[in-house]
PDB file of C-alpha atoms in Angstrom:
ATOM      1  CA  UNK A 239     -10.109 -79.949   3.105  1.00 36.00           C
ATOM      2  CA  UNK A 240     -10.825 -76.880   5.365  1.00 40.00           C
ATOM      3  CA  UNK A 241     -14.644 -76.931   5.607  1.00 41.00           C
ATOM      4  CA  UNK A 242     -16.942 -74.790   4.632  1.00 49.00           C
ATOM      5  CA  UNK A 243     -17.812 -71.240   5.690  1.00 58.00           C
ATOM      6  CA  UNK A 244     -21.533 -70.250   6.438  1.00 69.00           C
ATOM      7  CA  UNK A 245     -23.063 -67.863   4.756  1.00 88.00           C
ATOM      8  CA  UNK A 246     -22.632 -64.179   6.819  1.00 96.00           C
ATOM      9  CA  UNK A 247     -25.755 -62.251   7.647  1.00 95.00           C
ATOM     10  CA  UNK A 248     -23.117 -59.335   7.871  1.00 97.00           C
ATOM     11  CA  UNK A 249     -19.586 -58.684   6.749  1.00 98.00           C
ATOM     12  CA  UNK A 250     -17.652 -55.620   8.389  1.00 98.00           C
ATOM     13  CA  UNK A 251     -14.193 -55.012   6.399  1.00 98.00           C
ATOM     14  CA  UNK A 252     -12.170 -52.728   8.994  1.00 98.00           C
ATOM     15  CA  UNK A 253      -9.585 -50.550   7.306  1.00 96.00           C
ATOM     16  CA  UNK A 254      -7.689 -47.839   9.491  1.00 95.00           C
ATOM     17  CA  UNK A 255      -3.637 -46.511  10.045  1.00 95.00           C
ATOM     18  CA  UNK A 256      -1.584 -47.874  12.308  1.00 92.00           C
ATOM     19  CA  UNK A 257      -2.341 -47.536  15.526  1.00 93.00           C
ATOM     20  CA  UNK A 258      -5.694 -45.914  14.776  1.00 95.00           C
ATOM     21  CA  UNK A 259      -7.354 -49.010  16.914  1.00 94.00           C
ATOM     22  CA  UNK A 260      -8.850 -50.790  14.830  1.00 95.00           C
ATOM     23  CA  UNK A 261      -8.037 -54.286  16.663  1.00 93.00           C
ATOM     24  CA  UNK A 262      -9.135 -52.268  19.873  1.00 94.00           C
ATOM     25  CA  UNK A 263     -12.875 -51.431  18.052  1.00 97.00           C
ATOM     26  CA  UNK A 264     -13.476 -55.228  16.782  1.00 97.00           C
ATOM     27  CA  UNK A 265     -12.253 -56.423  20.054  1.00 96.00           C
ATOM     28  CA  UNK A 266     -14.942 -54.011  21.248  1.00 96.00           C
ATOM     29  CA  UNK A 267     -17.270 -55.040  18.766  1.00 97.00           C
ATOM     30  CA  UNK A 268     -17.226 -58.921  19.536  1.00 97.00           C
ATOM     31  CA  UNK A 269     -17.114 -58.962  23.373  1.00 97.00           C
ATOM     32  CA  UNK A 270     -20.402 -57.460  23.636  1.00 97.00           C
ATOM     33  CA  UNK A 271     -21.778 -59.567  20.701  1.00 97.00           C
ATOM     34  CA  UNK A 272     -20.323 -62.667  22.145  1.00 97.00           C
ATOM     35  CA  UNK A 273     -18.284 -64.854  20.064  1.00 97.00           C
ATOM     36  CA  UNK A 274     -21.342 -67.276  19.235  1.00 97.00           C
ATOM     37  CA  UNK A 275     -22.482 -64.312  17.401  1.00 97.00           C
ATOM     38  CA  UNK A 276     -19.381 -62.692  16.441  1.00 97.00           C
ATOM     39  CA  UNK A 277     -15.651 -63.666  14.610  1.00 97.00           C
ATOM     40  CA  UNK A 278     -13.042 -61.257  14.510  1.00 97.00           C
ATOM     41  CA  UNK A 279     -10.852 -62.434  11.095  1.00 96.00           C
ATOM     42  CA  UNK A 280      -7.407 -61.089  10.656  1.00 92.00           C
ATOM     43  CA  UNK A 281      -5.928 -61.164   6.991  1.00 89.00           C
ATOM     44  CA  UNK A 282      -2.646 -60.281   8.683  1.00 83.00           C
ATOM     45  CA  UNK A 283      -3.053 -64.017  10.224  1.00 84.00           C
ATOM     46  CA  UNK A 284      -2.361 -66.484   7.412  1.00 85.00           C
ATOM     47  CA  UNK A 285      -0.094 -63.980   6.070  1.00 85.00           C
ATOM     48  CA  UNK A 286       2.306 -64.212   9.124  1.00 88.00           C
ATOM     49  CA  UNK A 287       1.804 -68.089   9.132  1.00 88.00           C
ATOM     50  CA  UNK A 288       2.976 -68.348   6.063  1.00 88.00           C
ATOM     51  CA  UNK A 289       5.561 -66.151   6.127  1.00 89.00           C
ATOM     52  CA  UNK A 290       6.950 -67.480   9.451  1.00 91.00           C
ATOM     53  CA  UNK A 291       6.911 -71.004   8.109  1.00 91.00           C
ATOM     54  CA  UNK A 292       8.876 -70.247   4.678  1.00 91.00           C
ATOM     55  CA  UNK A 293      11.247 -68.007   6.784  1.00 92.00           C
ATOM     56  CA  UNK A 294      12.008 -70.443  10.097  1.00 92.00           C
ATOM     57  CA  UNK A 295      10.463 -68.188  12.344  1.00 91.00           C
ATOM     58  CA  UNK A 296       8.171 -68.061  15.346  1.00 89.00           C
ATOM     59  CA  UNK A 297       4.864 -67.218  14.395  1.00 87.00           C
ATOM     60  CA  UNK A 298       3.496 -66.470  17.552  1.00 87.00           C
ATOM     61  CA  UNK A 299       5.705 -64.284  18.354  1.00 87.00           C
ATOM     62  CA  UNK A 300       5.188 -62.307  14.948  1.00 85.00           C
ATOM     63  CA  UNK A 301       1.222 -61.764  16.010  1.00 79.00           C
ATOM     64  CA  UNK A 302       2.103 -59.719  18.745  1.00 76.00           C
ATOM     65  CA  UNK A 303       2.957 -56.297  19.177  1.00 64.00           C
ATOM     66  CA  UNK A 304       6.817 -56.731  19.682  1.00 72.00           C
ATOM     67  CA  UNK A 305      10.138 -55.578  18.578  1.00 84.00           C
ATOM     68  CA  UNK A 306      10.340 -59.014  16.935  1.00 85.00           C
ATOM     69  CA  UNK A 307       7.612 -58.848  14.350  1.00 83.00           C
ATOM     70  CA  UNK A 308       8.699 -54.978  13.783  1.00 83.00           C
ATOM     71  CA  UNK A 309      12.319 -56.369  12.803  1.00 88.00           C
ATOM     72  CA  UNK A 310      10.217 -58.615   9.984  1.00 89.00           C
ATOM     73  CA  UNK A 311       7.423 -56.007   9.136  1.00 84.00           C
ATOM     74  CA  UNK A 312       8.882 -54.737   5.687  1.00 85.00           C
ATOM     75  CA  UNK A 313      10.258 -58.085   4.415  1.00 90.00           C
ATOM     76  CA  UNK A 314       6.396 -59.223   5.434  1.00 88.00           C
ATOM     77  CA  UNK A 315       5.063 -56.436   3.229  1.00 83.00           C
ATOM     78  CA  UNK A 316       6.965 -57.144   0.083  1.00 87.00           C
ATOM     79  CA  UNK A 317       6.949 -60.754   0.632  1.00 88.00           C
ATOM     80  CA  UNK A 318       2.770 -60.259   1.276  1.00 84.00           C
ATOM     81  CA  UNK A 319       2.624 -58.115  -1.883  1.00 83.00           C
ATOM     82  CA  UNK A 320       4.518 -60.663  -4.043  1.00 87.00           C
ATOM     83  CA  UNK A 321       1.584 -63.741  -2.818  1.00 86.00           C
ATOM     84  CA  UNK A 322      -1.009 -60.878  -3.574  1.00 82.00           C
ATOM     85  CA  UNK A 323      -0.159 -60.213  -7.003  1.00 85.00           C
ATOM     86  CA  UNK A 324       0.150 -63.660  -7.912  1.00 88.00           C
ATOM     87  CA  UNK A 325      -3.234 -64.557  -6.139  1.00 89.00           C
ATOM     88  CA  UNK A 326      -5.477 -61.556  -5.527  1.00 84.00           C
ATOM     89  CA  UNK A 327      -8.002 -63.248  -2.726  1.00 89.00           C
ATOM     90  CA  UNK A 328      -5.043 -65.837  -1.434  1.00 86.00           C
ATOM     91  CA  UNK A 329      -5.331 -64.516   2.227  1.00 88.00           C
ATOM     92  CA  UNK A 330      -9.302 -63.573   2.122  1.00 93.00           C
ATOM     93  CA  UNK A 331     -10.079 -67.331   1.161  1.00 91.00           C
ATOM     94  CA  UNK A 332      -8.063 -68.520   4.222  1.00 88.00           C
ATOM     95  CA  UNK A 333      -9.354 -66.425   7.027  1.00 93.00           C
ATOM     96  CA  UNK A 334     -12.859 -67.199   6.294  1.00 95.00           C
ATOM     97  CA  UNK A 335     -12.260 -71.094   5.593  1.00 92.00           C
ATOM     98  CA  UNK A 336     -14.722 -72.578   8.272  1.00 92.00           C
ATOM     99  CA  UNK A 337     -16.208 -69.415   9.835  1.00 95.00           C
ATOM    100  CA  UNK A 338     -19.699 -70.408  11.442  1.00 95.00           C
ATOM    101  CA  UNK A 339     -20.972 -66.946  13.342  1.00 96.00           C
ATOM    102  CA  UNK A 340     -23.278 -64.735  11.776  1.00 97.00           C
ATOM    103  CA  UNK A 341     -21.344 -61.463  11.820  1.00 98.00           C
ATOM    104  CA  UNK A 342     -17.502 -61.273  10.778  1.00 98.00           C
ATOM    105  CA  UNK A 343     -15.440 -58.274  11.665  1.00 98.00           C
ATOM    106  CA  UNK A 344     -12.510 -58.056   9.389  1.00 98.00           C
ATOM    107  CA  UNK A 345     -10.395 -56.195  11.493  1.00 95.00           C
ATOM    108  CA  UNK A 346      -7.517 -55.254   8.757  1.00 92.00           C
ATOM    109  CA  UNK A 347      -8.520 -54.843   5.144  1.00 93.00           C
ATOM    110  CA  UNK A 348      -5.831 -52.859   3.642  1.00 89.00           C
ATOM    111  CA  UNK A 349      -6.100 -53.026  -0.131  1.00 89.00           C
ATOM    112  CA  UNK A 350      -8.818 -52.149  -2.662  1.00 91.00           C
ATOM    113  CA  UNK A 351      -8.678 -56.128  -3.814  1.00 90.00           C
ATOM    114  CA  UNK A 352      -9.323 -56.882  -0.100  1.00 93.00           C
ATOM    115  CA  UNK A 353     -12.761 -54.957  -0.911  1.00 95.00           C
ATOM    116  CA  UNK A 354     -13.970 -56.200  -3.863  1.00 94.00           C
ATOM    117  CA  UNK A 355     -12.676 -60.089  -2.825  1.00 95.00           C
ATOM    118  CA  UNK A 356     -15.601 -59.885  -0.604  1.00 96.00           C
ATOM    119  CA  UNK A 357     -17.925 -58.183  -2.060  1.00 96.00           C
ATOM    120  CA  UNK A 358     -17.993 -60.136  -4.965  1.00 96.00           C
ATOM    121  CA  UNK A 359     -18.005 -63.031  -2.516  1.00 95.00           C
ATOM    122  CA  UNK A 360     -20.720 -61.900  -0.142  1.00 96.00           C
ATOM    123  CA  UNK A 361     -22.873 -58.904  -2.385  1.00 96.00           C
ATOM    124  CA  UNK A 362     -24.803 -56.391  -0.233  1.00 94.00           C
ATOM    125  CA  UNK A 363     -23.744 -58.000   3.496  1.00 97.00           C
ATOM    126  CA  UNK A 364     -20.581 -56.314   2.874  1.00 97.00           C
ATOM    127  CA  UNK A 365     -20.244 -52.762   4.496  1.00 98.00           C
ATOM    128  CA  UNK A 366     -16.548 -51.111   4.896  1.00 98.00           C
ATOM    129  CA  UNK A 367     -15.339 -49.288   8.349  1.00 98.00           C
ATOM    130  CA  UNK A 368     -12.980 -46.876   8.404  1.00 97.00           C
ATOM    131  CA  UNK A 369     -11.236 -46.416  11.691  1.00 97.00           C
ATOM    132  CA  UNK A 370      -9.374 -42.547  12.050  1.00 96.00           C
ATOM    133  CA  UNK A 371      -7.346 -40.977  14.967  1.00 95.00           C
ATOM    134  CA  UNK A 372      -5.434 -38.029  14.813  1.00 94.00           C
ATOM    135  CA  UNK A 373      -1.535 -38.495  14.079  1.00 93.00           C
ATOM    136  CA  UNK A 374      -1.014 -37.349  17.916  1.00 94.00           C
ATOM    137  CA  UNK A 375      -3.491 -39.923  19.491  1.00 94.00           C
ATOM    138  CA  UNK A 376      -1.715 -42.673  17.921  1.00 95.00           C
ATOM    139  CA  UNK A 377       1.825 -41.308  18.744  1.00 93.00           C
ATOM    140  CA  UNK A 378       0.426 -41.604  22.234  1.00 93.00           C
ATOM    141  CA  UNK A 379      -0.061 -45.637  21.331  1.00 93.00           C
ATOM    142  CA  UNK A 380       3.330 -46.023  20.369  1.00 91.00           C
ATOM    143  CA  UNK A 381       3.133 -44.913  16.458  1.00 93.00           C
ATOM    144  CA  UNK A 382       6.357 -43.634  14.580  1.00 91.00           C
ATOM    145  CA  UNK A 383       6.603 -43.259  11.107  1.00 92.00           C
ATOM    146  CA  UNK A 384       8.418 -45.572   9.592  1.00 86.00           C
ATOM    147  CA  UNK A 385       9.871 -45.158   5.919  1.00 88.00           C
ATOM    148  CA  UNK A 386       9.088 -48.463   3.731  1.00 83.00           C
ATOM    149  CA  UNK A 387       5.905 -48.993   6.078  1.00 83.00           C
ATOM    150  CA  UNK A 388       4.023 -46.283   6.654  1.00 88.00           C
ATOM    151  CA  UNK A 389       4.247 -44.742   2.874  1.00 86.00           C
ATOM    152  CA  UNK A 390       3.930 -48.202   1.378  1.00 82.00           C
ATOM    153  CA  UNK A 391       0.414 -49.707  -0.104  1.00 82.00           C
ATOM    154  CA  UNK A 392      -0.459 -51.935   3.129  1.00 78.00           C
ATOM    155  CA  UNK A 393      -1.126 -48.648   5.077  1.00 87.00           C
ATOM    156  CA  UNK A 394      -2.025 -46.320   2.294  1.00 91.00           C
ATOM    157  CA  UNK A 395      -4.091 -48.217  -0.386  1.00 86.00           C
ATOM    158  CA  UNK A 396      -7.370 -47.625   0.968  1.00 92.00           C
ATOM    159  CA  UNK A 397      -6.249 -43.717   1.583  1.00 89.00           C
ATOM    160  CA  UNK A 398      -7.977 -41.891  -0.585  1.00 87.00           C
ATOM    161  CA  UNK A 399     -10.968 -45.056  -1.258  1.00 90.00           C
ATOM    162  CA  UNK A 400     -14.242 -42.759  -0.101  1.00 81.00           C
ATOM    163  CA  UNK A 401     -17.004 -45.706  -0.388  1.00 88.00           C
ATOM    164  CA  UNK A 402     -16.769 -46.538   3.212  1.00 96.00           C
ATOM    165  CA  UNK A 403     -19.904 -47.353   4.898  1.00 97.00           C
ATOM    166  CA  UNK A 404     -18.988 -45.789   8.214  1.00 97.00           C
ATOM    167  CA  UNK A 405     -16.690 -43.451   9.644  1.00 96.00           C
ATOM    168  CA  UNK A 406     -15.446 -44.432  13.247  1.00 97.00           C
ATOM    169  CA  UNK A 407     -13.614 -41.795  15.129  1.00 96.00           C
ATOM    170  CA  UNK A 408     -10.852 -42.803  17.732  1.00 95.00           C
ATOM    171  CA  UNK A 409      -9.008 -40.083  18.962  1.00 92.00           C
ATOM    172  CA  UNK A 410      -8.829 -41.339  22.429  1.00 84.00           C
ATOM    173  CA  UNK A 411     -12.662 -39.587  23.801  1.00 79.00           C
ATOM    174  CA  UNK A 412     -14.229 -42.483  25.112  1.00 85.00           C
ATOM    175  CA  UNK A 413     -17.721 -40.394  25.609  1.00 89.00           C
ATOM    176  CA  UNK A 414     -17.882 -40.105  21.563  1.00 93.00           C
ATOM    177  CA  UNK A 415     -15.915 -43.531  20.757  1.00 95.00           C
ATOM    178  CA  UNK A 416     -19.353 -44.808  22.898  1.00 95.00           C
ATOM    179  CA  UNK A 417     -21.818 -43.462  21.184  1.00 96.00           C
ATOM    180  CA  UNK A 418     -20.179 -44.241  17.594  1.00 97.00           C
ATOM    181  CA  UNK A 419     -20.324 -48.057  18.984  1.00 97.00           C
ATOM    182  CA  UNK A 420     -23.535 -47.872  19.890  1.00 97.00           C
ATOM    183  CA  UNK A 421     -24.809 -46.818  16.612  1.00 97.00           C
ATOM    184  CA  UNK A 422     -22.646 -49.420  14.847  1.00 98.00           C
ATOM    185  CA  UNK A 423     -24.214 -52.196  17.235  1.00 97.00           C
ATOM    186  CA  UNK A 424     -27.993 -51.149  16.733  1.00 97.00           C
ATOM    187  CA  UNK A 425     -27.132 -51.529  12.699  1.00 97.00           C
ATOM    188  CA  UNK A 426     -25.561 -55.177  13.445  1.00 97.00           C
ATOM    189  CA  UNK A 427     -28.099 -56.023  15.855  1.00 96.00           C
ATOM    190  CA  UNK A 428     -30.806 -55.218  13.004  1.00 95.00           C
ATOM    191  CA  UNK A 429     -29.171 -57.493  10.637  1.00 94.00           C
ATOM    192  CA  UNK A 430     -29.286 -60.076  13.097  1.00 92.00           C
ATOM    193  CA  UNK A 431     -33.367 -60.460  13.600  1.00 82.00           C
ATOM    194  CA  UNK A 432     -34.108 -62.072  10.285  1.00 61.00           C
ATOM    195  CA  UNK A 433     -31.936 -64.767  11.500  1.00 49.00           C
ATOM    196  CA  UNK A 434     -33.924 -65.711  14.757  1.00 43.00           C
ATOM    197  CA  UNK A 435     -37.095 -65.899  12.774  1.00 41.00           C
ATOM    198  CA  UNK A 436     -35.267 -68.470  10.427  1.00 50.00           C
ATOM    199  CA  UNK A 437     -33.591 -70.028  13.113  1.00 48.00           C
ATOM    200  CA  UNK A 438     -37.204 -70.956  14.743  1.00 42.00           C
ATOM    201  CA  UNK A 439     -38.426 -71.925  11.684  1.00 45.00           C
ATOM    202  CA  UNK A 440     -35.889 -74.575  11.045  1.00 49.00           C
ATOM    203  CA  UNK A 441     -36.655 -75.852  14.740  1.00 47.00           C
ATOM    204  CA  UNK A 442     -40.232 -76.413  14.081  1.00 42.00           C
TER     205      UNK A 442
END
């Protein structure tokens, strides 16, 4: 048996379009937190695992940005959709088997079950991100639409959600993209004091 996660202090659930950057802003997020502090979980992880296992293929080759995994991408989604229906939190409960650092970043929560997995799991440490960039910053990253993926629920389910706890803007101006960081890390950085006091209490 996997063991145990710790409890979070804080629970980020990053939601964004393709190519808006959203691996780019956790990336972000967890090299200046460090990665004692800091785990970057991808639901998009155990997903391709499994799939690449049931289907004979490499799986390392389907986490990167390739032709490869873009060949597999809509038999993924439906096949993803199919374990989703039949088990609501099956790919939340694996990413965050073991997890010891005080802040997670979720880096691709793409349906409204994603949300409420964890935060009926985790309560009030749960905030939701929304990354955005303009349709003509993220054709400059490589985006084109793509009929069956980018109309389908794994890019569009969290569309038109509204709750989100922040709003981070990534249209390619580093100057603002800065400052939006900056705001985000003050936030997790005030989560993260209770902790130290706790932490020298248990030492004494």
């Amino acid at each position: 048996m996997a063991p145990r996660a710790k409890s979070p202090r804080l629970v980020l659930l990053f939601s964004g379009k393709r190519k808006s950057g959203k691996d780019f802003v956790t990336d972000e997020l967890r090299s200046r937190l460090g990665t004692d502090v800091c785990a970057v979980l991808r639901l998009s992880g155990p997903l391709k695992e499994q799939y690449a296992q049931e289907h004979g293929l490499d799986f390392q080759r389907l986490l990167d940005a390739s032709s490869y995994k873009e060949a597999f991408r809509q038999d993924m989604i439906r096949w993803g959709e199919e374990k989703r229906k039949a088990d609501p939190g099956f790919f939340c409960r694996k990413i965050v088997e073991g997890v010891r650092q005080p802040v997670w970043l979720v880096s691709d929560a793409r349906r409204v079950s994603d949300i409420h997995w964890f935060q009926s799991s985790f309560g009030d440490v749960t905030q939701l991100v929304r990354v955005v960039a303009s349709e003509e910053s993220r054709r400059q990253r490589g985006w084109v639409f793509t009929a069956g993926v980018d109309d389908a629920e794994s890019e569009c389910g969290l569309d038109h959600y509204g709750a989100f706890d922040w709003v981070i803007e990534n249209h390619g101006k580093d100057q603002k993209l800065e400052q939006q960081l900056g705001k985000l890390l003050d936030f997790i950085h005030s989560k993260l004091q209770p902790s130290v006091c706790e932490d020298r209490a248990e030492g004494s």
